[in-house]
Amino acid sequence: MTHVVLADETSDGMDSVLAALLLAAAADPMKARVLSRMRGSVRITITDADTELGLRFTPHEIVVSRGESDADVHVALPAESLMNLAAVPRWGVIPRFTTPAGRNLYRQLRTREVRVRGVRHLRLVRGLMDALAP
């Protein structure tokens, strides 16, 4: 089982919300399997809240922190888009741009409202989207 660890126990911000979402995902057997296979790190910059979150995936735990300077993947987006990102239907790892949610994501990527660096680690991005999906 994958354990979710909050690096700063006194936190009450977005990192604790993300940790709670990942804890809920780890309780779901299908999502837990996805999480247990993830390796690497992700930095999420929430542009409208001026907040940086870090996720480090290891074989048995996920560490949620207030930033990850040397992350494999960097995603910058508004808080609302973070939750919407997981709901975009996909063909494998590719977002379905034929759906309204997919077209909205495409528009946000095109206008750079949502930015993703480190796409060579697409499996890590896909796993995170799968884990956060409703």
Short mmCIF file of C-alpha atoms in Angstrom, two decimals:
data_model
loop_
_atom_site.label_atom_id
_atom_site.label_comp_id
_atom_site.label_asym_id
_atom_site.label_seq_id
_atom_site.Cartn_x
_atom_site.Cartn_y
_atom_site.Cartn_z
CA MET A 1 0.00 0.00 0.00
CA THR A 2 1.17 3.50 -0.83
CA HIS A 3 1.31 5.91 2.10
CA VAL A 4 0.72 9.63 1.68
CA VAL A 5 3.00 11.81 3.81
CA LEU A 6 2.55 15.53 4.34
CA ALA A 7 6.06 17.01 4.66
CA ASP A 8 4.86 19.94 6.77
CA GLU A 9 2.42 18.62 9.40
CA THR A 10 1.38 22.15 10.43
CA SER A 11 0.07 22.96 6.96
CA ASP A 12 -3.54 23.91 6.41
CA GLY A 13 -3.30 25.05 2.77
CA MET A 14 -3.47 23.51 -0.67
CA ASP A 15 -0.85 20.88 0.17
CA SER A 16 -3.11 19.38 2.83
CA VAL A 17 -6.04 19.41 0.37
CA LEU A 18 -3.93 17.61 -2.24
CA ALA A 19 -2.70 15.14 0.39
CA ALA A 20 -6.32 14.40 1.36
CA LEU A 21 -7.24 13.79 -2.30
CA LEU A 22 -4.28 11.44 -2.70
CA LEU A 23 -5.20 9.63 0.54
CA ALA A 24 -8.70 9.07 -0.81
CA ALA A 25 -7.21 7.82 -4.09
CA ALA A 26 -4.88 5.45 -2.22
CA ALA A 27 -7.93 3.93 -0.48
CA ASP A 28 -9.43 2.96 -3.85
CA PRO A 29 -7.80 -0.35 -4.96
CA MET A 30 -7.70 0.59 -8.67
CA LYS A 31 -6.20 4.03 -8.02
CA ALA A 32 -3.84 2.61 -5.39
CA ARG A 33 -2.38 0.34 -8.05
CA VAL A 34 -1.76 3.35 -10.32
CA LEU A 35 -0.16 5.30 -7.46
CA SER A 36 2.10 2.42 -6.44
CA ARG A 37 3.60 2.31 -9.95
CA MET A 38 4.38 6.02 -10.13
CA ARG A 39 8.00 7.15 -9.79
CA GLY A 40 9.38 10.67 -9.98
CA SER A 41 8.43 14.14 -8.87
CA VAL A 42 5.92 16.80 -9.88
CA ARG A 43 5.88 20.50 -9.08
CA ILE A 44 2.47 22.15 -9.29
CA THR A 45 2.35 25.94 -9.35
CA ILE A 46 -1.11 27.31 -8.63
CA THR A 47 -0.87 30.63 -10.40
CA ASP A 48 -3.87 32.42 -8.90
CA ALA A 49 -2.95 31.47 -5.32
CA ASP A 50 0.81 32.05 -5.67
CA THR A 51 1.39 28.56 -4.26
CA GLU A 52 3.81 25.79 -5.18
CA LEU A 53 3.20 22.16 -4.30
CA GLY A 54 5.56 19.27 -4.66
CA LEU A 55 4.81 15.58 -5.07
CA ARG A 56 7.52 12.93 -4.86
CA PHE A 57 6.46 9.40 -5.78
CA THR A 58 8.53 6.51 -4.42
CA PRO A 59 7.73 2.78 -4.33
CA HIS A 60 5.84 2.94 -1.02
CA GLU A 61 4.99 6.57 -0.34
CA ILE A 62 3.96 9.89 -1.79
CA VAL A 63 5.45 12.94 -0.12
CA VAL A 64 3.40 16.14 -0.48
CA SER A 65 5.37 19.31 0.20
CA ARG A 66 5.27 23.03 -0.44
CA GLY A 67 7.49 22.78 -3.52
CA GLU A 68 9.81 20.52 -5.47
CA SER A 69 12.71 22.40 -7.03
CA ASP A 70 14.16 19.59 -9.15
CA ALA A 71 10.88 18.04 -10.35
CA ASP A 72 10.61 15.83 -13.42
CA VAL A 73 7.35 17.52 -14.40
CA HIS A 74 6.22 21.10 -13.77
CA VAL A 75 2.56 22.04 -14.16
CA ALA A 76 1.45 25.68 -13.76
CA LEU A 77 -2.28 26.41 -13.68
CA PRO A 78 -5.09 28.20 -11.79
CA ALA A 79 -6.64 26.33 -8.84
CA GLU A 80 -9.92 25.69 -10.67
CA SER A 81 -8.07 24.11 -13.59
CA LEU A 82 -6.26 21.71 -11.24
CA MET A 83 -9.54 20.05 -10.34
CA ASN A 84 -10.87 20.21 -13.91
CA LEU A 85 -7.70 18.66 -15.33
CA ALA A 86 -8.49 15.27 -13.84
CA ALA A 87 -11.97 15.25 -15.37
CA VAL A 88 -10.79 15.59 -19.00
CA PRO A 89 -11.55 12.33 -20.84
CA ARG A 90 -8.53 10.73 -22.53
CA TRP A 91 -7.53 8.27 -25.24
CA GLY A 92 -4.76 6.54 -23.35
CA VAL A 93 -2.49 9.42 -22.34
CA ILE A 94 -3.84 11.92 -24.91
CA PRO A 95 -6.68 14.25 -23.80
CA ARG A 96 -9.83 13.93 -25.92
CA PHE A 97 -10.08 17.36 -27.50
CA THR A 98 -13.46 16.47 -29.03
CA THR A 99 -15.24 16.88 -25.69
CA PRO A 100 -16.12 20.24 -24.10
CA ALA A 101 -13.68 19.62 -21.22
CA GLY A 102 -10.98 18.62 -23.71
CA ARG A 103 -11.54 21.72 -25.85
CA ASN A 104 -11.33 23.88 -22.72
CA LEU A 105 -8.00 22.25 -21.78
CA TYR A 106 -6.72 22.79 -25.34
CA ARG A 107 -7.71 26.48 -25.14
CA GLN A 108 -5.97 26.82 -21.77
CA LEU A 109 -2.80 25.17 -23.12
CA ARG A 110 -2.86 27.33 -26.26
CA THR A 111 -3.28 30.57 -24.27
CA ARG A 112 -0.70 29.33 -21.72
CA GLU A 113 -3.19 29.56 -18.86
CA VAL A 114 -2.10 25.96 -18.21
CA ARG A 115 1.58 25.13 -18.81
CA VAL A 116 3.23 21.72 -18.63
CA ARG A 117 6.99 21.12 -18.77
CA GLY A 118 8.59 17.69 -18.70
CA VAL A 119 6.13 16.01 -21.03
CA ARG A 120 8.66 13.23 -21.61
CA HIS A 121 7.40 11.97 -18.24
CA LEU A 122 3.87 11.62 -19.61
CA ARG A 123 3.22 8.46 -17.57
CA LEU A 124 3.69 10.49 -14.39
CA VAL A 125 1.18 13.12 -15.58
CA ARG A 126 -1.29 10.44 -16.66
CA GLY A 127 -0.99 8.63 -13.32
CA LEU A 128 -1.63 11.84 -11.42
CA MET A 129 -4.69 12.58 -13.57
CA ASP A 130 -5.98 9.03 -13.02
CA ALA A 131 -5.49 9.27 -9.27
CA LEU A 132 -7.29 12.62 -8.98
CA ALA A 133 -10.16 11.70 -11.32
CA PRO A 134 -13.58 11.48 -9.67
#
